[in-house]
């Protein structure tokens, strides 16, 4: 037990020393953050990026933030805002979620998503979905219109159909460049370890705080390029890729999902706030720069507490991310600095 | 934050007042517990049980404990012991795991299982499996022979085939009495809420401590009777139904899976030990009699820490459960008293 107290103390120090990665958004006199989004973490560096491509990413993140902010401004809930933002990122071909998803080793798109309500701790999740245009909408239906939390595969799709959600052929999700990536990946050998390849990131997520003081979190992904079909990462796992609890914070994660599951990263951040007394920035930093990094995993999280304090923490070169405050001021960042 | 400190204090008090449900196995002079198993929690009362049926359950739990203990005695790992014990319970028609599983609303058996290594935090999980005789063996293969943590549906079964695991037709799992239960359930109406029906419990699990000081946990289930096909409960969710961390304890849960997912019960117990300084008994009691009960969920957990202190906590009428200490002494319990 002593060792763990020391560990927590170490994490605290670590989190302080790495605040360059945390969002410096909450000096006492600034507006509180109401919505944070991410579009995946990975080896995103300036020298790999063209100005045109960077502009596309910035525009898509901005569009998602504006859509979610509009919902919040009009009195919508944090759940509504999370769904509105993620839908835009799912529809964008730039990210590994919905249209533009990476492909399984079989060349299909298999999508996972989850959502959680910080007020009620209700949650919904879907995995292995191939024909539902917006998996985040299906996750929400599972939460609100089924007695279950998680539905997978054909069962999830049958439910989507019953609920009247928009269905599309699997080809809708597949871009020619994803096919080309898979072909090149197969040529080079798939590799035994699920590495965060250059083109394999792009999971999207959002966390929001509404005027009623309630938090929500959501995440959507195509998983990892070349994954064995049937593989499920952290995105649809409540407690790993997504968690929201008004008593602590809302979290959406992105990265090497296997590590996020094993460390239960999203719930770990919540627990560090509730039981170790850390702030949202400290807890997110402890989970990513402490636990995840020690295990050898890479990725990042966005986190938002009930006071509008936010953190965007990652141990990769970059993470597509942005936030909007209660006055509608939008900030978008991509690289580490 | 103050509210949560109070909450923890309250949970502590609660856990002390409910030690009747906790395993009173660890006065300082007794042997340490090395293996704990459960066979599900629910409305298990003496007046619903025949002496013959009780003897069957006791014999099966004993057989599982003996099998796991033998492994540990021979120098096997806690992972080996967990698998040995769960295999017996999967093969027994008495429990809702492997043979004897409950049926989906479509009349099929869909099995979920997971396993976790407390030393490495490695984990494996499968969901929606229909033809793998022992899902716990497949979960272990996913952990040890794939780069992934979780495989679902046909992808999981293809992997099982590649790994040479024993496959059976879905009918192998289905007992005539389960078909009859489903028929009666459909007659009465399925009910919108996933209640812990009389015949719908029986998830099995095991937690073990080996001579090398390492913990492991595993869980296996058929889910809930009449579930929508594709529904996944907490059993294959790392952090919900199963977790193991040498730094805290090993956990296997059973009950209304949706609540266990939403509260991340297994990881919650680990976090309460690591960050709130609770003992394994206190942490398990806080999670079950505190968090789970407040949310309106029912079920239970078995938990084992690295010192061989165990807890078997539930808020239902009974839980099939038992443990064996380092000298091979076996204790089996069913009812609340």
XYZ file of C-alpha atoms in Angstrom:
674
model
C 0.000 0.000 0.000
C 2.919 2.299 0.836
C 4.298 1.703 -2.630
C 1.049 2.854 -4.157
C 0.888 6.003 -2.113
C 4.376 6.744 -3.365
C 3.228 5.952 -6.862
C 0.378 8.422 -6.588
C 2.726 11.043 -5.244
C 4.978 10.335 -8.207
C 2.086 10.634 -10.604
C 1.168 13.959 -9.093
C 4.667 15.250 -9.629
C 4.638 13.842 -13.125
C 1.350 15.492 -13.936
C 2.694 18.815 -12.782
C 5.821 18.426 -14.860
C 3.825 17.576 -17.964
C 1.217 20.275 -17.925
C 2.548 21.349 -21.294
C 0.377 18.521 -22.582
C -2.577 19.453 -20.428
C -5.008 22.065 -21.506
C -4.158 25.351 -19.847
C -7.699 26.548 -20.077
C -8.710 27.308 -16.592
C -7.113 30.271 -14.940
C -9.782 31.537 -12.567
C -10.913 34.384 -14.807
C -11.527 32.501 -18.049
C -14.728 31.008 -19.302
C -15.333 27.389 -18.644
C -14.952 24.807 -21.368
C -18.218 23.185 -22.438
C -17.156 20.831 -25.227
C -13.925 19.051 -26.128
C -13.390 16.822 -29.167
C -10.581 14.634 -30.432
C -9.896 13.016 -33.769
C -7.233 10.520 -32.756
C -3.666 10.503 -31.457
C -0.548 9.263 -33.217
C 2.651 10.225 -35.004
C 1.183 13.497 -36.190
C 4.044 15.899 -36.892
C 4.381 19.068 -38.950
C 6.802 17.508 -41.422
C 4.296 14.784 -42.297
C 1.481 17.252 -42.832
C 0.672 19.489 -45.805
C -0.918 22.884 -45.139
C -3.978 21.782 -47.127
C -4.435 18.647 -45.093
C -3.960 20.496 -41.831
C -6.629 22.956 -42.911
C -9.019 20.104 -43.649
C -8.524 18.636 -40.195
C -8.923 22.016 -38.526
C -12.093 22.708 -40.489
C -13.626 19.342 -39.566
C -12.797 19.714 -35.866
C -14.210 23.262 -35.957
C -17.375 22.068 -37.628
C -17.829 19.393 -34.946
C -17.249 21.912 -32.142
C -19.656 24.404 -33.704
C -22.338 21.755 -34.096
C -22.008 20.647 -30.486
C -21.832 24.207 -29.204
C -24.993 25.142 -31.077
C -26.822 22.318 -29.325
C -25.595 23.480 -25.931
C -26.459 27.112 -26.694
C -29.989 26.113 -27.588
C -30.408 24.377 -24.241
C -29.632 20.858 -25.436
C -28.043 18.313 -23.133
C -24.420 17.260 -23.014
C -25.521 13.950 -24.577
C -27.067 15.830 -27.510
C -23.889 17.861 -27.952
C -21.621 14.813 -27.847
C -23.737 13.083 -30.490
C -23.891 16.187 -32.703
C -20.099 16.601 -32.635
C -19.261 12.933 -33.159
C -21.740 12.599 -36.036
C -19.824 15.230 -37.977
C -16.517 13.458 -37.367
C -18.063 10.093 -38.346
C -19.348 11.604 -41.593
C -15.963 13.199 -42.355
C -13.671 10.949 -44.429
C -10.644 12.322 -42.557
C -11.110 10.285 -39.396
C -11.112 6.604 -38.551
C -14.776 6.490 -37.604
C -17.853 6.068 -39.764
C -16.922 6.993 -43.349
C -13.152 6.747 -43.719
C -12.730 3.944 -41.199
C -9.701 1.689 -41.446
C -10.195 -1.850 -42.701
C -9.984 -5.260 -41.105
C -7.535 -7.786 -42.515
C -10.518 -9.017 -44.553
C -10.996 -5.613 -46.140
C -14.236 -4.739 -44.374
C -15.090 -1.808 -42.131
C -16.203 -2.826 -38.621
C -17.279 0.030 -36.420
C -17.472 0.451 -32.645
C -18.942 3.288 -30.575
C -20.103 4.091 -27.069
C -21.741 6.870 -25.108
C -22.268 7.566 -21.405
C -24.438 9.933 -19.391
C -22.605 11.358 -16.373
C -25.838 12.186 -14.563
C -27.385 8.711 -14.550
C -24.334 6.567 -15.322
C -26.402 5.096 -18.129
C -24.393 3.905 -21.086
C -24.718 2.382 -24.533
C -22.157 0.654 -26.724
C -21.977 -1.201 -30.030
C -19.174 -3.224 -31.584
C -18.575 -4.935 -34.892
C -21.215 -2.919 -36.751
C -20.944 -2.930 -40.552
C -24.015 -1.195 -41.957
C -25.068 1.552 -39.527
C -24.146 4.944 -40.939
C -23.631 6.623 -37.562
C -22.589 4.159 -34.871
C -22.790 6.868 -32.185
C -26.538 7.179 -32.863
C -26.896 3.435 -32.422
C -24.930 3.501 -29.153
C -27.336 6.140 -27.881
C -30.354 4.064 -28.914
C -28.919 1.055 -27.097
C -28.638 3.233 -23.984
C -32.084 4.773 -24.258
C -34.263 2.229 -26.046
C -32.934 -1.162 -24.974
C -32.527 -2.769 -21.557
C -28.912 -3.540 -22.454
C -25.663 -1.576 -22.420
C -23.777 -3.365 -25.171
C -24.880 -4.982 -28.416
C -22.510 -6.513 -30.944
C -22.496 -7.640 -34.544
C -25.643 -8.736 -36.287
C -27.689 -8.322 -33.094
C -26.694 -4.655 -32.976
C -27.610 -4.212 -36.637
C -31.006 -5.855 -36.242
C -31.683 -3.469 -33.389
C -30.565 -0.513 -35.547
C -33.025 -1.579 -38.217
C -35.877 -1.880 -35.704
C -35.024 1.593 -34.456
C -35.161 3.015 -37.964
C -31.559 4.188 -38.053
C -29.992 4.902 -41.423
C -28.301 1.812 -42.875
C -25.688 1.868 -45.626
C -23.744 -0.794 -47.504
C -20.334 -1.497 -45.993
C -18.734 0.103 -49.083
C -20.051 3.490 -47.927
C -17.406 3.525 -45.196
C -14.494 2.449 -47.386
C -12.267 5.014 -49.101
C -9.918 3.977 -51.948
C -6.906 5.147 -49.908
C -7.850 2.821 -47.054
C -7.873 -0.117 -49.481
C -4.453 0.990 -50.696
C -3.153 1.266 -47.109
C -4.342 -2.248 -46.350
C -2.732 -3.580 -49.536
C 0.622 -1.987 -48.646
C 0.332 -3.157 -45.075
C -0.238 -6.731 -46.200
C 2.764 -6.518 -48.538
C 5.008 -5.395 -45.705
C 3.596 -8.015 -43.342
C 0.879 -7.253 -40.872
C 3.086 -7.344 -37.798
C 2.151 -9.244 -34.690
C 1.741 -6.256 -32.390
C -1.118 -3.806 -32.782
C 1.054 -0.760 -33.342
C -0.339 2.658 -33.798
C 0.554 2.885 -37.463
C 0.752 6.114 -39.316
C -2.638 5.645 -40.887
C -4.245 3.600 -38.195
C -5.275 6.350 -35.822
C -8.201 8.680 -36.037
C -10.690 7.434 -33.443
C -13.002 10.332 -32.628
C -14.599 11.384 -29.380
C -16.287 14.189 -27.502
C -16.970 15.204 -23.911
C -19.449 17.921 -22.989
C -20.868 19.892 -20.075
C -24.356 21.352 -20.402
C -26.084 24.250 -18.666
C -27.742 21.800 -16.300
C -24.319 20.834 -14.993
C -24.347 17.374 -16.525
C -21.433 15.653 -18.230
C -21.466 13.199 -21.145
C -18.824 11.345 -23.153
C -18.803 9.480 -26.462
C -16.292 7.706 -28.688
C -16.479 6.205 -32.199
C -13.920 4.262 -34.204
C -13.095 1.885 -37.012
C -10.517 0.213 -34.778
C -7.019 -0.502 -36.033
C -5.924 -1.026 -39.632
C -5.541 -4.666 -40.523
C -7.158 -5.842 -37.315
C -8.373 -9.385 -37.148
C -12.087 -9.222 -37.884
C -14.048 -9.417 -34.673
C -11.368 -7.504 -32.750
C -12.822 -4.974 -30.344
C -10.710 -2.143 -28.954
C -11.372 0.228 -26.096
C -13.780 2.594 -27.835
C -16.959 0.601 -27.098
C -15.755 -0.524 -23.670
C -17.324 1.540 -20.900
C -14.515 2.236 -18.433
C -11.770 1.870 -21.051
C -12.444 4.215 -23.984
C -15.425 6.106 -22.583
C -16.708 7.049 -19.133
C -18.741 9.865 -17.626
C -19.635 10.472 -14.008
C -20.868 13.855 -12.808
C -19.018 13.117 -9.588
C -15.677 13.284 -11.412
C -15.414 13.911 -15.157
C -16.220 12.772 -18.678
C -13.544 10.942 -20.697
C -12.999 9.847 -24.285
C -9.826 7.994 -25.209
C -7.880 7.196 -28.364
C -4.804 5.091 -28.988
C -3.717 1.493 -28.684
C -7.013 0.164 -27.432
C -5.629 -3.024 -25.912
C -3.643 -1.029 -23.361
C -6.594 1.217 -22.598
C -8.748 -1.835 -21.851
C -6.133 -3.503 -19.671
C -5.641 -0.318 -17.614
C -9.349 0.643 -17.685
C -8.026 4.119 -18.471
C -11.301 6.070 -18.518
C -12.481 4.665 -15.210
C -8.972 4.999 -13.774
C -9.098 8.755 -14.368
C -12.491 8.959 -12.679
C -11.217 6.887 -9.739
C -8.089 9.031 -9.355
C -10.310 12.083 -9.053
C -12.814 10.491 -6.691
C -10.501 8.505 -4.438
C -7.037 10.054 -4.750
C -8.283 13.648 -4.843
C -6.544 14.563 -8.097
C -7.777 17.327 -10.386
C -8.931 16.401 -13.863
C -5.588 17.509 -15.340
C -3.603 15.545 -12.758
C -5.748 12.440 -13.125
C -5.554 12.445 -16.922
C -1.797 13.009 -16.805
C -1.325 10.237 -14.231
C -3.269 7.787 -16.399
C -1.517 8.650 -19.670
C 2.010 9.642 -18.606
C 1.965 7.260 -15.643
C -0.025 4.062 -16.118
C -0.308 3.896 -19.925
C 3.290 4.925 -20.597
C 4.659 2.481 -18.003
C 2.740 -0.329 -19.702
C 4.248 0.636 -23.051
C 1.024 1.909 -24.581
C 0.456 5.091 -26.566
C -2.520 7.353 -27.068
C -4.397 10.101 -25.348
C -7.583 11.257 -23.689
C -9.821 14.280 -23.502
C -11.389 14.934 -20.114
C -13.819 17.508 -18.767
C -14.989 18.039 -15.211
C -18.186 19.558 -13.894
C -16.569 22.949 -13.409
C -15.595 23.174 -17.054
C -11.962 22.350 -16.428
C -10.600 20.328 -19.303
C -7.514 18.267 -20.081
C -6.229 16.951 -23.398
C -3.350 14.633 -22.589
C -1.401 12.282 -24.893
C 1.996 10.618 -25.086
C 2.142 10.552 -28.893
C 3.556 13.133 -31.299
C 0.195 14.736 -31.713
C -3.535 14.476 -31.193
C -6.242 16.122 -33.279
C -8.163 18.059 -30.660
C -10.111 21.179 -29.868
C -12.463 22.759 -27.398
C -15.035 25.483 -27.148
C -15.780 27.571 -24.073
C -19.102 28.859 -22.834
C -18.707 32.039 -24.914
C -18.226 30.073 -28.095
C -14.491 30.662 -28.349
C -12.928 27.777 -30.248
C -9.349 26.500 -29.913
C -7.968 23.768 -32.166
C -4.614 22.028 -31.757
C -2.855 19.203 -33.546
C 0.795 18.929 -32.510
C 2.399 18.474 -29.134
C 3.483 22.081 -28.739
C -14.826 16.249 -3.379
C -15.934 16.581 0.246
C -19.086 14.657 -0.631
C -16.994 11.808 -1.952
C -14.793 11.642 1.078
C -17.973 11.385 3.118
C -19.200 8.739 0.728
C -16.064 6.704 1.207
C -16.351 7.070 4.949
C -19.929 5.881 4.634
C -18.878 2.948 2.506
C -16.306 2.008 5.110
C -18.932 1.996 7.810
C -21.233 0.058 5.556
C -18.602 -2.516 4.791
C -18.028 -3.015 8.482
C -21.729 -3.407 9.149
C -22.086 -5.978 6.382
C -19.186 -8.240 7.094
C -21.738 -10.990 7.569
C -21.624 -11.168 3.780
C -17.865 -10.958 3.599
C -15.722 -13.991 3.955
C -14.570 -14.275 7.539
C -11.548 -16.267 6.530
C -8.615 -14.277 7.636
C -8.019 -14.059 11.326
C -4.270 -13.718 11.652
C -3.696 -17.378 12.511
C -5.497 -19.038 9.609
C -4.117 -20.186 6.324
C -4.438 -17.869 3.393
C -7.033 -18.469 0.725
C -5.579 -19.455 -2.640
C -8.661 -19.998 -4.793
C -12.235 -18.706 -4.705
C -14.995 -19.663 -7.143
C -18.565 -18.558 -7.714
C -21.421 -20.062 -9.674
C -23.745 -17.077 -9.854
C -25.809 -14.915 -7.522
C -29.569 -14.606 -7.362
C -32.723 -15.491 -5.485
C -31.196 -18.672 -4.138
C -33.060 -19.625 -0.938
C -33.408 -22.844 1.028
C -37.122 -23.139 0.323
C -36.519 -23.138 -3.436
C -33.827 -25.783 -3.201
C -34.107 -29.546 -2.876
C -31.450 -31.400 -0.849
C -30.496 -33.327 -4.013
C -30.022 -30.167 -6.056
C -28.042 -28.501 -3.292
C -25.775 -31.535 -3.185
C -25.216 -31.310 -6.937
C -24.186 -27.670 -6.689
C -21.922 -28.349 -3.725
C -20.282 -31.242 -5.532
C -19.649 -29.195 -8.682
C -18.177 -26.262 -6.746
C -16.010 -28.708 -4.792
C -14.808 -30.356 -7.968
C -13.852 -26.968 -9.412
C -11.999 -25.977 -6.237
C -10.168 -29.307 -6.109
C -9.128 -29.026 -9.744
C -7.792 -25.509 -9.260
C -6.101 -26.381 -5.988
C -4.356 -29.376 -7.578
C -2.878 -27.049 -10.203
C -1.610 -24.658 -7.547
C -0.214 -27.517 -5.445
C 1.738 -28.769 -8.416
C 3.325 -25.350 -8.913
C 0.959 -24.126 -11.590
C 0.150 -20.444 -11.961
C -2.940 -18.639 -10.787
C -3.982 -18.394 -14.456
C -3.762 -22.187 -14.774
C -5.828 -22.622 -11.623
C -8.510 -20.162 -12.731
C -8.845 -21.937 -16.069
C -8.942 -25.396 -14.462
C -11.712 -24.357 -12.067
C -13.819 -22.514 -14.629
C -13.571 -25.337 -17.156
C -15.267 -27.674 -14.710
C -18.059 -25.188 -14.105
C -18.459 -24.601 -17.867
C -18.746 -28.349 -18.438
C -21.282 -28.744 -15.630
C -24.901 -28.387 -16.803
C -25.803 -26.720 -13.497
C -24.383 -23.315 -14.300
C -25.083 -20.658 -16.888
C -21.754 -21.014 -18.649
C -20.664 -23.437 -21.329
C -23.019 -26.426 -21.279
C -26.244 -25.396 -19.561
C -26.100 -21.767 -20.683
C -29.306 -19.765 -20.859
C -30.718 -18.965 -24.289
C -31.094 -15.790 -26.302
C -34.555 -14.738 -27.415
C -33.731 -16.587 -30.633
C -33.139 -19.835 -28.738
C -29.384 -19.972 -29.263
C -26.575 -20.104 -26.719
C -24.132 -17.183 -26.987
C -21.205 -17.370 -24.625
C -18.880 -14.740 -23.172
C -15.724 -15.147 -21.105
C -12.673 -13.238 -19.966
C -9.448 -13.741 -18.061
C -6.811 -11.426 -16.612
C -3.289 -11.838 -15.299
C -2.626 -9.693 -12.230
C 1.139 -9.768 -12.748
C 1.259 -8.349 -16.273
C -2.236 -6.817 -16.534
C -2.607 -8.841 -19.708
C -6.140 -9.849 -20.496
C -8.235 -11.801 -22.969
C -11.962 -11.740 -23.641
C -14.479 -13.239 -26.053
C -18.141 -12.451 -26.611
C -20.949 -13.889 -28.689
C -19.269 -17.264 -29.154
C -21.543 -20.130 -30.245
C -19.349 -23.125 -31.007
C -16.344 -23.080 -28.670
C -16.751 -25.745 -26.002
C -14.794 -23.871 -23.326
C -14.929 -20.110 -23.795
C -12.471 -19.570 -20.922
C -9.818 -21.454 -22.926
C -10.477 -19.175 -25.886
C -10.218 -16.054 -23.720
C -6.823 -17.274 -22.558
C -5.682 -17.891 -26.141
C -6.777 -14.389 -27.114
C -4.623 -13.087 -24.254
C -1.596 -15.222 -25.022
C -1.661 -15.909 -28.753
C -3.201 -12.796 -30.319
C -2.188 -9.140 -30.243
C -5.735 -8.281 -29.178
C -7.607 -8.295 -25.876
C -11.135 -8.853 -27.142
C -12.547 -10.841 -30.035
C -16.246 -11.210 -30.760
C -18.571 -13.391 -32.801
C -17.392 -15.139 -35.909
C -13.948 -13.536 -35.646
C -13.492 -15.131 -32.230
C -14.623 -18.504 -33.580
C -12.304 -18.376 -36.559
C -9.465 -17.685 -34.152
C -10.557 -20.613 -31.955
C -10.440 -22.881 -34.990
C -6.950 -21.665 -35.942
C -5.845 -22.321 -32.391
C -7.158 -25.859 -32.483
C -9.657 -25.441 -29.661
C -12.472 -27.943 -29.356
C -15.561 -26.844 -31.297
C -19.073 -28.187 -30.739
C -22.441 -27.570 -32.363
C -24.500 -24.919 -30.576
C -26.906 -27.679 -29.468
C -24.183 -29.055 -27.190
C -24.755 -26.115 -24.829
C -28.548 -26.314 -24.798
C -30.391 -28.338 -22.157
C -34.086 -29.225 -22.616
C -34.952 -27.346 -19.402
C -33.429 -24.152 -20.807
C -35.645 -24.431 -23.888
C -38.612 -24.900 -21.577
C -37.588 -21.855 -19.486
C -37.362 -19.729 -22.612
C -40.761 -20.956 -23.809
C -42.393 -20.072 -20.480
C -40.620 -16.745 -20.382
C -41.910 -15.840 -23.822
C -45.439 -16.832 -22.793
C -45.299 -14.525 -19.792
C -43.760 -11.716 -21.812
C -40.052 -11.073 -21.867
C -40.154 -7.941 -19.768
C -38.339 -4.795 -20.738
C -35.848 -4.791 -17.893
C -33.052 -7.334 -17.682
C -34.072 -8.721 -14.329
C -32.167 -11.380 -12.560
C -34.786 -14.056 -13.095
C -34.898 -17.210 -11.101
C -33.212 -19.219 -13.802
C -31.163 -16.499 -15.377
C -28.195 -16.477 -13.042
C -25.328 -18.884 -12.895
C -22.384 -17.003 -14.353
C -19.221 -18.690 -13.089
C -15.883 -17.255 -12.070
C -12.673 -17.869 -10.208
C -9.870 -15.851 -8.626
C -6.582 -17.400 -7.571
C -3.281 -16.658 -5.855
C -0.286 -18.813 -6.732
C 2.925 -19.605 -4.863
C 4.732 -16.957 -6.900
C 2.470 -14.319 -5.355
C 0.545 -13.643 -8.550
C -3.185 -13.105 -8.857
C -5.510 -14.030 -11.722
C -9.240 -13.750 -12.374
C -11.640 -15.295 -14.875
C -15.362 -15.258 -15.620
C -17.595 -17.210 -18.017
C -21.298 -16.892 -18.793
C -24.214 -17.517 -21.106
C -25.538 -14.060 -20.304
C -29.164 -13.526 -19.355
C -32.126 -15.673 -20.332
C -34.064 -14.274 -23.248
C -31.436 -11.658 -24.012
C -31.504 -9.969 -27.358
C -28.955 -11.817 -29.473
C -25.769 -9.823 -29.642
C -26.207 -8.537 -26.066
C -22.975 -8.509 -24.122
C -22.972 -8.305 -20.342
C -20.168 -7.593 -17.926
C -18.474 -10.993 -17.957
C -16.229 -10.334 -20.988
C -15.675 -6.685 -20.097
C -12.300 -6.161 -18.451
C -12.920 -3.738 -15.577
C -16.592 -4.699 -15.220
C -16.913 -8.474 -14.722
C -13.237 -9.365 -14.420
C -10.077 -7.611 -13.263
C -6.787 -8.624 -11.699
C -3.937 -6.428 -10.532
C -1.247 -7.725 -8.186
C -1.183 -4.235 -6.709
C -4.708 -4.709 -5.370
C -6.744 -7.861 -5.948
C -8.392 -10.231 -8.422
C -12.157 -9.942 -9.028
C -14.859 -11.958 -10.750
C -18.428 -10.659 -10.766
C -21.903 -12.053 -11.372
C -25.303 -10.421 -11.544
C -27.128 -7.867 -13.642
C -24.310 -7.193 -16.058
C -25.569 -3.849 -17.279
C -25.086 -2.324 -13.836
C -21.668 -3.902 -13.434
C -20.555 -2.337 -16.729
C -21.933 1.095 -15.895
C -20.197 1.104 -12.498
C -17.041 -0.645 -13.775
C -17.407 -2.734 -10.628
C -14.260 -4.882 -10.900
C -11.982 -1.926 -11.559
C -13.844 0.116 -8.941
C -12.868 -2.433 -6.283
C -9.232 -2.307 -7.411
C -9.300 1.511 -7.378
C -10.846 1.629 -3.891
C -7.985 -0.516 -2.631
C -5.262 1.411 -4.461
C -6.469 4.967 -4.027
C -8.839 4.966 -1.044
C -6.770 2.536 1.029
C -9.614 0.069 1.625
C -9.013 -3.599 2.369
C -10.309 -6.160 -0.107
C -13.351 -6.841 2.085
C -14.117 -3.148 2.480
C -13.640 -2.413 -1.207
C -15.850 -5.300 -2.330
C -18.535 -4.316 0.181
C -18.390 -0.661 -0.879
C -18.817 -1.630 -4.535
C -21.686 -4.088 -3.976
C -23.536 -2.685 -0.950
C -22.650 0.891 -1.859
C -22.372 1.645 -5.569
C -24.268 -1.299 -7.082
C -27.107 -1.243 -4.562
C -27.550 2.530 -4.877
C -27.860 2.139 -8.643
C -30.529 -0.511 -8.153
C -28.438 -3.416 -9.423
C -28.090 -6.857 -7.897
C -25.327 -9.429 -7.920
C -22.061 -10.202 -6.245
C -18.307 -10.548 -6.530
C -15.519 -12.752 -5.336
C -12.248 -10.986 -4.584
C -8.812 -12.117 -3.467
C -5.809 -10.021 -2.543
C -2.133 -10.840 -2.667
C -2.049 -11.787 1.004
C -4.707 -14.427 0.496
C -7.465 -12.361 2.042
C -10.718 -13.057 0.287
C -14.194 -11.548 0.108
C -17.411 -12.994 -1.294
C -19.950 -10.193 -1.269
C -23.456 -10.068 -2.781
C -26.726 -8.235 -2.292
C -28.915 -11.104 -3.513
C -30.520 -13.926 -1.542
C -27.629 -16.198 -2.246
C -24.506 -16.829 -4.285
C -23.009 -20.219 -5.144
C -19.499 -19.850 -3.842
C -16.562 -21.553 -2.219
C -12.895 -21.247 -1.455
C -9.874 -23.344 -0.664
C -6.985 -22.327 1.548
C -3.312 -23.119 1.141
C -3.728 -26.354 3.138
C -6.459 -27.592 0.840
C -9.305 -26.940 3.252
C -12.483 -26.337 1.243
C -15.485 -24.254 2.307
C -18.649 -24.079 0.217
C -21.593 -21.748 0.808
C -24.822 -21.031 -1.013
C -27.190 -18.920 1.074
C -26.763 -15.559 2.670
C -26.224 -16.852 6.200
